[in-house]
Coordinates of C-alpha atoms in Angstrom, one line a residue:
M1 CA 94.3 77.6 110.4
M2 CA 93.5 79.5 107.2
T3 CA 90.5 81.7 106.0
A4 CA 89.0 79.9 103.1
V5 CA 86.1 80.5 100.7
L6 CA 83.3 78.1 101.5
G7 CA 80.7 79.2 99.2
T8 CA 80.0 81.9 96.5
N9 CA 77.1 83.3 94.6
I10 CA 76.4 86.0 92.0
V11 CA 73.0 87.4 91.2
S12 CA 73.2 89.6 88.1
P13 CA 71.5 90.1 84.8
L14 CA 73.7 87.3 83.5
G15 CA 72.6 84.7 86.0
R16 CA 71.5 83.8 89.4
T17 CA 74.5 81.5 90.3
S18 CA 78.2 81.9 90.3
Q19 CA 78.4 79.1 87.7
E20 CA 75.6 80.6 85.4
N21 CA 77.5 84.0 85.4
Y22 CA 80.9 82.3 84.7
D23 CA 79.3 80.3 81.8
A24 CA 77.8 83.6 80.3
V25 CA 81.1 85.4 80.5
K26 CA 83.0 82.3 79.0
R27 CA 80.7 82.4 76.2
G28 CA 81.3 86.1 75.6
R29 CA 78.0 87.4 76.7
S30 CA 77.5 90.8 78.2
A31 CA 74.7 92.2 80.2
L32 CA 75.4 95.7 78.9
T33 CA 72.3 97.2 77.2
G34 CA 71.6 100.5 75.6
L35 CA 68.9 102.3 77.7
E36 CA 66.9 105.0 75.9
K37 CA 66.4 108.6 77.3
G38 CA 63.7 108.4 80.0
W39 CA 64.6 105.0 81.3
N40 CA 63.9 105.1 85.0
G41 CA 63.6 108.9 84.8
I42 CA 67.1 109.4 83.4
P43 CA 66.9 112.0 80.7
E44 CA 70.0 110.9 78.7
K45 CA 70.7 107.7 76.9
I46 CA 73.1 105.5 78.9
T47 CA 74.5 101.9 78.6
A48 CA 74.2 99.9 81.7
S49 CA 73.8 96.3 83.0
V50 CA 70.4 96.2 84.8
F51 CA 67.8 93.7 86.0
G52 CA 64.5 93.5 84.2
I53 CA 65.6 94.1 80.7
S54 CA 65.5 90.4 79.5
G55 CA 62.4 89.4 81.6
D56 CA 64.3 88.4 84.9
T57 CA 62.8 89.3 88.3
D58 CA 62.9 93.0 89.2
S59 CA 61.7 93.0 92.8
K60 CA 59.5 91.0 95.1
R61 CA 58.9 93.6 97.9
G62 CA 59.7 96.8 96.2
R63 CA 63.3 96.9 97.8
R64 CA 65.5 95.8 95.1
F65 CA 68.8 96.1 97.0
E66 CA 67.5 94.1 99.8
D67 CA 65.9 91.5 97.5
I68 CA 69.1 90.8 95.5
V69 CA 71.4 90.8 98.7
V70 CA 69.0 88.3 100.4
E71 CA 68.8 86.0 97.4
S72 CA 72.7 85.8 96.9
I73 CA 73.5 85.3 100.5
A74 CA 70.9 82.5 100.8
A75 CA 72.3 80.8 97.8
A76 CA 76.0 81.2 98.8
L77 CA 75.2 79.7 102.2
E78 CA 73.8 76.5 100.8
G79 CA 76.0 73.5 101.5
T80 CA 78.5 75.5 103.5
G81 CA 77.3 74.4 107.0
V82 CA 77.7 78.0 108.3
N83 CA 75.0 78.9 110.8
P84 CA 74.2 82.6 110.2
S85 CA 72.6 83.0 113.7
S86 CA 75.8 81.9 115.4
E87 CA 77.7 84.4 117.7
R88 CA 80.8 83.2 115.8
T89 CA 79.4 84.6 112.4
V90 CA 79.5 88.2 111.1
L91 CA 77.8 89.8 108.2
I92 CA 79.8 92.3 106.1
I93 CA 78.0 94.2 103.5
S94 CA 80.0 96.2 100.9
T95 CA 78.2 98.9 99.0
T96 CA 78.6 102.5 97.7
K97 CA 75.0 103.6 98.2
G98 CA 72.9 100.7 99.4
D99 CA 69.2 101.1 98.9
I100 CA 69.6 104.6 97.8
E101 CA 66.9 104.3 95.0
S102 CA 64.5 104.3 97.9
L103 CA 65.4 107.9 98.7
V104 CA 63.0 110.0 96.6
P105 CA 61.5 113.3 97.3
D106 CA 58.5 111.7 99.1
T107 CA 60.8 109.8 101.5
L108 CA 63.4 112.3 102.5
S109 CA 62.3 112.4 106.2
R110 CA 61.7 108.6 106.5
Y111 CA 64.6 107.0 104.7
S112 CA 66.6 104.9 107.0
G113 CA 69.8 104.6 104.9
P114 CA 72.1 101.6 104.4
A115 CA 72.1 100.7 108.1
G116 CA 68.3 100.3 108.0
A117 CA 68.2 98.1 104.9
V118 CA 71.2 95.9 106.4
H119 CA 69.4 95.6 109.7
R120 CA 66.4 94.1 107.8
I121 CA 68.6 91.7 105.9
A122 CA 70.4 90.7 109.1
R123 CA 67.0 90.1 110.8
H124 CA 65.9 88.0 107.7
F125 CA 68.8 85.5 108.3
G126 CA 68.6 85.6 112.1
I127 CA 72.2 87.1 112.5
V128 CA 72.6 88.1 116.0
T129 CA 76.1 89.8 115.7
S130 CA 76.3 93.3 114.7
P131 CA 76.7 93.8 111.0
V132 CA 79.4 95.9 109.3
I133 CA 78.7 97.9 106.2
V134 CA 81.9 98.9 104.3
C135 CA 81.5 102.1 102.3
N136 CA 84.8 102.8 100.9
A137 CA 83.7 103.8 97.3
C138 CA 84.8 101.4 94.6
I139 CA 87.2 99.4 96.8
S140 CA 84.4 98.4 99.2
G141 CA 84.2 94.8 97.9
G142 CA 88.0 94.1 98.4
N143 CA 88.0 96.0 101.8
A144 CA 85.0 93.8 103.0
Q145 CA 86.9 90.6 102.0
L146 CA 90.0 91.7 103.7
L147 CA 88.2 92.7 106.8
A148 CA 86.4 89.3 106.9
A149 CA 89.9 87.5 106.7
R150 CA 91.4 89.7 109.3
F151 CA 88.4 89.0 111.8
I152 CA 88.8 85.3 111.2
G153 CA 92.7 85.4 111.3
A154 CA 92.3 87.2 114.7
G155 CA 90.0 84.6 116.0
I156 CA 87.2 87.1 116.7
Y157 CA 84.7 85.2 114.2
D158 CA 84.9 81.7 112.7
N159 CA 82.7 82.6 109.7
A160 CA 82.0 85.8 107.7
I161 CA 79.4 86.4 105.1
V162 CA 80.7 89.0 102.7
C163 CA 78.0 90.4 100.1
G164 CA 78.8 93.3 97.8
A165 CA 75.7 95.0 96.2
D166 CA 74.5 98.1 94.4
T167 CA 71.7 99.0 92.0
V168 CA 71.6 101.4 89.1
S169 CA 69.2 104.3 90.0
P170 CA 68.7 107.9 88.9
F171 CA 70.8 108.8 91.9
T172 CA 73.9 107.2 90.8
A173 CA 73.4 107.7 87.1
A174 CA 73.0 111.4 87.5
G175 CA 76.1 111.6 89.6
F176 CA 78.3 109.9 87.1
L177 CA 76.7 111.8 84.2
S178 CA 77.6 115.1 86.0
F179 CA 81.2 113.9 85.9
K180 CA 80.8 113.1 82.1
A181 CA 82.2 109.7 83.1
L182 CA 79.6 107.5 81.5
S183 CA 80.1 106.0 78.0
P184 CA 76.9 105.9 75.8
F185 CA 78.4 102.8 74.3
E186 CA 79.7 99.5 75.7
C187 CA 82.9 100.2 77.7
R188 CA 86.3 99.3 76.4
P189 CA 88.8 98.8 79.3
F190 CA 92.4 99.9 78.4
D191 CA 91.5 100.4 74.7
M192 CA 92.5 103.3 72.7
E193 CA 88.9 104.2 71.9
R194 CA 87.6 103.8 75.4
R195 CA 85.2 106.7 76.4
G196 CA 84.1 106.0 80.0
L197 CA 82.4 103.5 82.1
N198 CA 79.0 101.8 82.3
L199 CA 77.1 101.3 85.4
G200 CA 75.9 97.9 86.5
E201 CA 73.9 96.2 89.2
A202 CA 74.5 92.8 91.0
A203 CA 74.8 91.1 94.4
A204 CA 77.8 88.9 94.9
T205 CA 78.4 86.9 98.0
I206 CA 81.5 85.0 99.5
V207 CA 81.2 82.9 102.6
F208 CA 84.4 82.7 104.5
G209 CA 85.3 80.1 107.1
R210 CA 88.2 79.0 109.3
V211 CA 89.6 75.8 108.1
P212 CA 92.2 73.6 109.9
D213 CA 94.2 72.3 106.9
R214 CA 95.0 72.8 103.3
N215 CA 91.8 71.2 101.8
S216 CA 92.3 70.7 98.2
G217 CA 90.1 73.0 96.0
L218 CA 89.5 75.7 98.4
W219 CA 90.6 79.3 97.7
V220 CA 92.3 81.2 100.6
L221 CA 92.7 84.9 101.0
E222 CA 96.4 85.0 101.7
D223 CA 97.1 88.6 102.0
G224 CA 96.0 92.1 101.1
A225 CA 96.5 95.7 101.6
Q226 CA 94.7 99.0 101.4
T227 CA 96.4 102.4 100.7
N228 CA 95.6 106.1 99.9
D229 CA 97.1 108.3 97.2
A230 CA 96.7 111.4 99.4
Y231 CA 96.4 113.2 96.0
H232 CA 93.0 114.2 95.1
V233 CA 89.3 113.1 96.1
S234 CA 88.1 112.3 92.6
A235 CA 91.1 111.8 90.4
P236 CA 93.7 109.0 90.9
S237 CA 97.4 109.7 91.3
P238 CA 98.8 109.6 87.6
D239 CA 101.9 107.7 88.7
G240 CA 99.8 104.8 90.3
N241 CA 102.0 104.9 93.4
G242 CA 99.1 104.3 95.8
V243 CA 98.2 101.0 93.8
C244 CA 101.9 100.2 93.7
R245 CA 102.2 100.3 97.3
A246 CA 99.0 98.1 97.9
I247 CA 100.3 95.5 95.5
E248 CA 103.8 95.5 97.1
A249 CA 102.2 94.8 100.5
A250 CA 99.7 92.2 99.1
M251 CA 102.6 90.5 97.2
K252 CA 104.9 90.2 100.3
G253 CA 106.4 86.7 100.3
T254 CA 105.7 85.9 96.7
A255 CA 107.0 86.8 93.3
P256 CA 105.3 87.9 90.1
E257 CA 106.0 84.5 88.5
D258 CA 103.8 82.9 91.2
L259 CA 100.8 84.5 89.8
D260 CA 98.4 83.0 87.2
C261 CA 96.8 86.3 86.4
I262 CA 95.8 89.7 87.6
S263 CA 92.1 90.7 87.9
L264 CA 92.1 94.4 87.1
H265 CA 89.8 97.2 88.1
G266 CA 89.6 98.3 84.5
T267 CA 86.8 100.9 84.6
A268 CA 87.4 102.2 81.0
T269 CA 87.9 105.7 82.2
L270 CA 90.8 107.7 80.7
F271 CA 92.5 108.2 84.0
N272 CA 91.8 105.2 85.9
D273 CA 93.0 102.7 83.2
Q274 CA 96.2 104.8 82.5
M275 CA 97.0 105.0 86.2
E276 CA 96.5 101.3 86.6
S277 CA 98.7 100.5 83.7
R278 CA 101.4 102.5 85.1
A279 CA 101.1 100.7 88.5
I280 CA 101.1 97.3 86.8
Q281 CA 104.4 98.2 84.9
D282 CA 106.0 99.8 87.9
S283 CA 105.1 96.9 90.1
G284 CA 107.0 94.4 87.7
L285 CA 103.8 92.7 86.7
S286 CA 103.7 93.7 83.0
D287 CA 104.2 90.1 81.7
I288 CA 101.4 88.6 84.0
P289 CA 98.2 87.8 82.1
A290 CA 95.5 90.2 83.1
M291 CA 91.8 90.6 82.6
A292 CA 89.2 93.2 83.2
L293 CA 85.5 92.1 83.5
K294 CA 83.5 95.4 83.3
G295 CA 82.8 94.8 79.6
Y296 CA 80.5 92.1 80.7
Y297 CA 78.8 93.7 83.8
G298 CA 79.7 97.3 83.7
H299 CA 80.7 98.8 87.0
T300 CA 78.8 97.2 89.7
L301 CA 80.4 99.7 92.3
G302 CA 80.3 98.0 95.8
A303 CA 79.7 94.6 94.2
S304 CA 82.5 94.7 91.8
G305 CA 85.3 93.6 94.0
V306 CA 83.4 90.5 95.3
L307 CA 81.9 89.6 91.9
E308 CA 85.2 89.9 89.9
T309 CA 87.0 88.0 92.5
I310 CA 84.5 85.0 92.2
I311 CA 84.6 85.1 88.4
T312 CA 88.4 85.0 88.5
M313 CA 88.3 82.1 90.8
K314 CA 86.0 80.2 88.5
A315 CA 88.1 81.0 85.4
L316 CA 91.5 79.7 87.1
E317 CA 89.5 76.7 88.2
N318 CA 88.8 76.0 84.6
G319 CA 92.4 76.7 83.5
T320 CA 91.7 80.0 81.6
V321 CA 92.3 83.7 81.8
L322 CA 89.2 85.4 80.3
P323 CA 89.4 87.9 77.4
T324 CA 88.8 91.6 78.2
R325 CA 85.6 92.4 76.3
G326 CA 85.9 95.7 74.4
F327 CA 89.6 95.7 74.2
E328 CA 91.2 95.8 70.7
E329 CA 94.3 98.3 70.7
P330 CA 96.2 99.5 73.8
G331 CA 95.4 103.0 74.8
V332 CA 97.5 103.3 77.8
S333 CA 101.3 104.0 78.3
G334 CA 101.9 101.4 80.9
R335 CA 102.4 97.8 79.7
V336 CA 99.8 95.7 80.9
S337 CA 98.9 92.2 79.5
V338 CA 95.3 92.4 78.6
S339 CA 94.0 90.5 75.7
A340 CA 90.9 90.3 73.5
V341 CA 91.1 86.5 73.4
E342 CA 91.1 83.8 76.0
R343 CA 94.4 82.5 77.2
P344 CA 95.3 79.4 79.3
S345 CA 96.3 79.9 82.8
G346 CA 99.7 78.7 84.2
G347 CA 97.9 76.4 86.8
K348 CA 99.8 78.0 89.7
G349 CA 96.5 78.6 91.7
R350 CA 97.2 82.2 92.6
F351 CA 96.0 85.6 91.4
L352 CA 95.9 89.2 92.4
K353 CA 92.8 91.5 92.5
I354 CA 93.3 95.2 92.6
L355 CA 90.8 98.1 93.0
S356 CA 90.8 101.8 93.2
G357 CA 88.1 104.4 94.1
F358 CA 87.0 107.9 94.9
G359 CA 88.7 109.3 98.0
G360 CA 92.1 108.2 96.8
C361 CA 91.6 104.6 98.1
N362 CA 93.3 101.5 96.7
C363 CA 93.2 97.8 97.5
A364 CA 95.0 94.7 96.4
L365 CA 94.1 91.2 97.4
R366 CA 96.1 87.9 96.9
Y367 CA 94.3 84.7 96.7
G368 CA 95.9 81.1 96.5
R369 CA 94.6 77.5 96.4
A370 CA 94.6 75.9 99.8
E371 CA 97.2 73.2 99.0
N372 CA 99.8 76.0 98.1
A373 CA 98.3 78.8 100.2
L374 CA 100.2 81.0 102.6
P375 CA 97.8 81.8 105.4
L376 CA 97.1 85.4 106.4
A377 CA 98.1 86.2 109.9
T378 CA 96.4 88.9 112.0
D379 CA 98.5 90.1 114.8
C380 CA 96.3 92.5 116.9
G381 CA 97.9 95.1 118.9
H382 CA 96.7 97.3 121.9
I383 CA 95.0 100.7 121.2
E384 CA 96.6 103.7 123.2
V385 CA 94.6 106.8 122.9
L386 CA 96.9 109.9 122.7
G387 CA 94.0 112.4 122.6
D388 CA 90.5 112.9 121.7
I389 CA 88.0 115.6 120.9
R390 CA 84.1 115.6 121.0
M391 CA 81.8 117.9 119.1
E392 CA 78.0 117.8 119.0
S393 CA 75.1 120.0 117.8
P394 CA 74.6 123.0 118.1
Y395 CA 78.5 123.2 117.9
D396 CA 79.4 126.0 115.6
F397 CA 82.0 124.2 113.6
D398 CA 82.1 126.7 110.7
G399 CA 82.7 129.4 113.0
T400 CA 85.6 127.5 114.8
Y401 CA 87.1 127.0 111.4
K402 CA 87.0 130.6 110.5
T403 CA 88.4 131.8 113.9
S404 CA 90.8 129.1 114.9
L405 CA 92.1 127.2 111.8
E406 CA 94.4 127.8 109.0
N407 CA 92.7 129.0 105.9
N408 CA 92.1 126.0 103.4
P409 CA 89.9 127.0 100.3
K410 CA 88.8 123.4 99.8
Y411 CA 86.8 123.5 103.2
Y412 CA 84.0 125.4 101.6
K413 CA 83.5 122.5 98.9
M414 CA 83.0 120.0 101.6
D415 CA 79.8 118.7 102.8
M416 CA 78.8 118.7 106.4
L417 CA 80.3 115.2 107.2
A418 CA 83.7 116.3 105.7
K419 CA 83.7 119.6 107.3
L420 CA 83.0 118.1 110.8
S421 CA 85.8 115.5 110.3
Y422 CA 88.2 118.2 109.1
V423 CA 87.5 120.7 111.9
A424 CA 87.7 118.1 114.6
S425 CA 91.1 116.5 113.3
E426 CA 92.6 120.0 112.9
L427 CA 91.8 120.9 116.5
L428 CA 92.9 117.5 117.7
L429 CA 96.3 117.5 115.8
K430 CA 97.2 121.1 116.8
R431 CA 97.5 119.5 120.3
F432 CA 100.2 117.2 119.1
P433 CA 102.4 119.1 116.5
S434 CA 105.2 116.4 116.3
I435 CA 102.8 113.6 115.8
R436 CA 101.6 112.6 112.2
P437 CA 99.0 110.0 111.7
T438 CA 99.6 107.4 108.9
S439 CA 96.0 105.9 108.6
V440 CA 92.4 107.1 109.0
I441 CA 89.5 104.9 109.8
L442 CA 86.1 106.5 110.6
F443 CA 82.6 105.2 111.6
N444 CA 79.2 106.5 111.4
G445 CA 75.6 105.4 111.3
S446 CA 73.9 107.7 108.7
S447 CA 76.2 107.5 105.9
S448 CA 76.2 110.8 103.9
I449 CA 72.3 111.4 104.4
V450 CA 72.5 115.2 104.5
Q451 CA 74.4 115.4 101.1
D452 CA 72.1 112.5 99.8
R453 CA 69.0 114.7 100.3
K454 CA 70.6 117.6 98.6
H455 CA 71.6 115.5 95.5
V456 CA 68.0 114.0 95.4
D457 CA 66.5 117.5 95.3
M458 CA 68.7 118.4 92.4
V459 CA 68.1 115.4 90.4
M460 CA 64.3 114.9 91.3
G461 CA 63.1 118.0 92.8
N462 CA 60.8 120.5 91.1
G463 CA 63.7 122.1 89.6
G464 CA 64.4 119.4 87.1
F465 CA 67.3 117.1 86.4
F466 CA 70.5 119.2 87.2
P467 CA 73.0 117.1 89.1
S468 CA 76.2 118.8 90.5
P469 CA 79.4 116.9 90.4
S470 CA 80.5 118.5 93.7
V471 CA 77.2 117.7 95.4
F472 CA 77.3 114.0 94.2
L473 CA 80.9 113.6 94.9
Y474 CA 80.3 114.0 98.8
T475 CA 77.4 111.5 98.9
L476 CA 80.2 109.1 99.0
P477 CA 80.9 109.3 102.8
N478 CA 84.4 108.0 102.5
L479 CA 85.2 111.5 101.0
A480 CA 85.5 112.7 104.5
V481 CA 88.3 110.1 105.1
G482 CA 89.9 111.2 101.7
E483 CA 90.1 114.8 102.6
L484 CA 91.8 114.0 105.8
A485 CA 94.3 111.8 104.0
I486 CA 95.1 114.6 101.6
R487 CA 95.4 117.4 104.3
N488 CA 97.8 115.2 106.3
G489 CA 99.6 113.3 103.6
I490 CA 98.2 110.1 104.9
K491 CA 99.0 107.1 102.6
G492 CA 98.3 104.2 104.8
E493 CA 95.0 102.4 105.4
T494 CA 91.9 104.6 105.1
A495 CA 88.2 103.4 105.4
L496 CA 84.8 104.3 106.4
Y497 CA 82.5 101.9 108.1
I498 CA 78.7 102.2 108.7
L499 CA 77.3 100.5 111.9
Q500 CA 73.7 100.5 113.1
K501 CA 74.8 102.2 116.3
K502 CA 77.9 103.5 117.9
D503 CA 79.7 100.3 119.1
P504 CA 83.0 101.0 120.9
G505 CA 83.8 97.4 121.0
L506 CA 83.2 96.6 117.4
M507 CA 84.9 99.7 116.5
D508 CA 88.0 98.8 118.4
D509 CA 88.1 95.2 116.8
I510 CA 88.0 96.7 113.4
I511 CA 90.8 99.1 114.2
R512 CA 92.9 96.4 115.9
V513 CA 92.6 93.8 113.0
S514 CA 93.2 96.5 110.4
L515 CA 96.3 98.5 111.6
P516 CA 99.7 96.9 112.3
K517 CA 101.6 97.7 115.5
G518 CA 103.3 101.1 115.2
T519 CA 100.5 102.8 113.4
V520 CA 99.4 106.2 114.5
A521 CA 95.8 106.8 113.3
L522 CA 92.9 109.2 113.4
T523 CA 89.8 107.2 114.2
G524 CA 86.4 107.4 115.8
W525 CA 82.7 108.3 115.2
V526 CA 81.6 111.1 112.9
D527 CA 77.9 111.1 112.3
C528 CA 75.7 113.8 110.8
R529 CA 72.1 112.9 110.8
A530 CA 70.8 116.4 109.9
E531 CA 72.2 119.8 109.7
D532 CA 71.2 120.3 113.2
D533 CA 72.0 116.9 114.4
F534 CA 75.5 115.7 114.6
E535 CA 78.1 113.9 116.8
V536 CA 81.8 113.7 116.6
D537 CA 84.1 111.6 118.9
L538 CA 87.5 111.7 117.3
K539 CA 90.6 110.1 118.6
L540 CA 94.3 110.2 117.8
I541 CA 95.6 106.7 118.6
T542 CA 98.7 104.5 118.3
I543 CA 98.8 100.7 118.1
N544 CA 101.2 98.9 120.4

């Protein structure tokens, strides 16, 4: 039995189907457009890929995120035979900020967050199982695909609907502007003249299913891995070691010459492209044709891992490796085989997709055609709880930090979610001085809502448009995970998942399919709904 791709769809400014999107990219079209000062309330000129510029549909119900997700999932399901209302089907949404553009000063008290939006999406399709939201920064799309394959490989579900989606809003644009990470011109991945990334919006869906044999023509997710740099929450490790370790694990059982191409992350930022080039070279993949697609779409955040995987599949089905738009002259020290022109693929039917993101997280996926595929095997272990700790409001976590824990100046830069995770983990690990965790998987229901409200107030409040990079950074809830990874030198799998409610059974399933036997991990529920409303239930576990 194998986990195969049964259907796909991309809804983007370049088209409403996977084929339309591939055809547009093949013709060299880009959705990137210069947006003048004042567009959507953003007081600086940016270049982005957005709906509504060329007369395409903007929104049917005023909820753009939900609209494009529903459209993409419905199209991807057509012809697959998958019943979304079956108890054997799971919905997995990958996103960095979900419907965050619905959070404005007037809705601060009513905003339901990603969990609310995904609940409405699940209800639209009659989905009866609990949906999972992957909120692991820019690797979310890869993380979601890997989770789907693991669920199916373990026999927990027969089918998984994976949709990655994000929209361009003043919230996200302000954050990246505060980091000086946005280029005012079209991005140029791996090029000498690259000046930063462009944002993009899209929804992209892959429907996975369990298939009994090596059906010709189907793509199979053969293997994958997630790692953490344990280096910095907003900058990649310069030597690319985290990406190297993800690639090594994903490539287990295969050789570089087995690959047709590598689908790169390629954000066109100075540090990411440099790090990625080092990782490619140090992994022995310098001679493998590589392509980066953000010159066509911009960085679509939670959608990017899914969208770029689909376009790579379409390209190899047509025997080609696509050009990297915007690339002219190499501007990185590592040797990576990107090109400004189209090249023929080798016809081997296998590729590698890599991603990296804030919080130090990395992901690598290896796909193969079914006739040559090596099926992913999920060997679930048993969870043994070594110790646990509970904290809930009105617990004085700041006071506990000051009186009981070792001084760490970084603590005062963290948001409440990260502080809660930090204090609980320090207290728990003090009880087990000889045990060091190698992975962190956290869950919550409210994402980073407390920090989100602070960022909205700074960007849209009465004071004007004054985004803070430190405030924006912690609107990515997986930063809480990243801080634990740095503090404890954790370089294994790290992730944050958002659930509609605390669901111990589902949480255990995710942990068991994600972590190999022998892993020691910090895991549990860390939710912060307001400054005076929080709950922590953290565990130190081992997998046997």
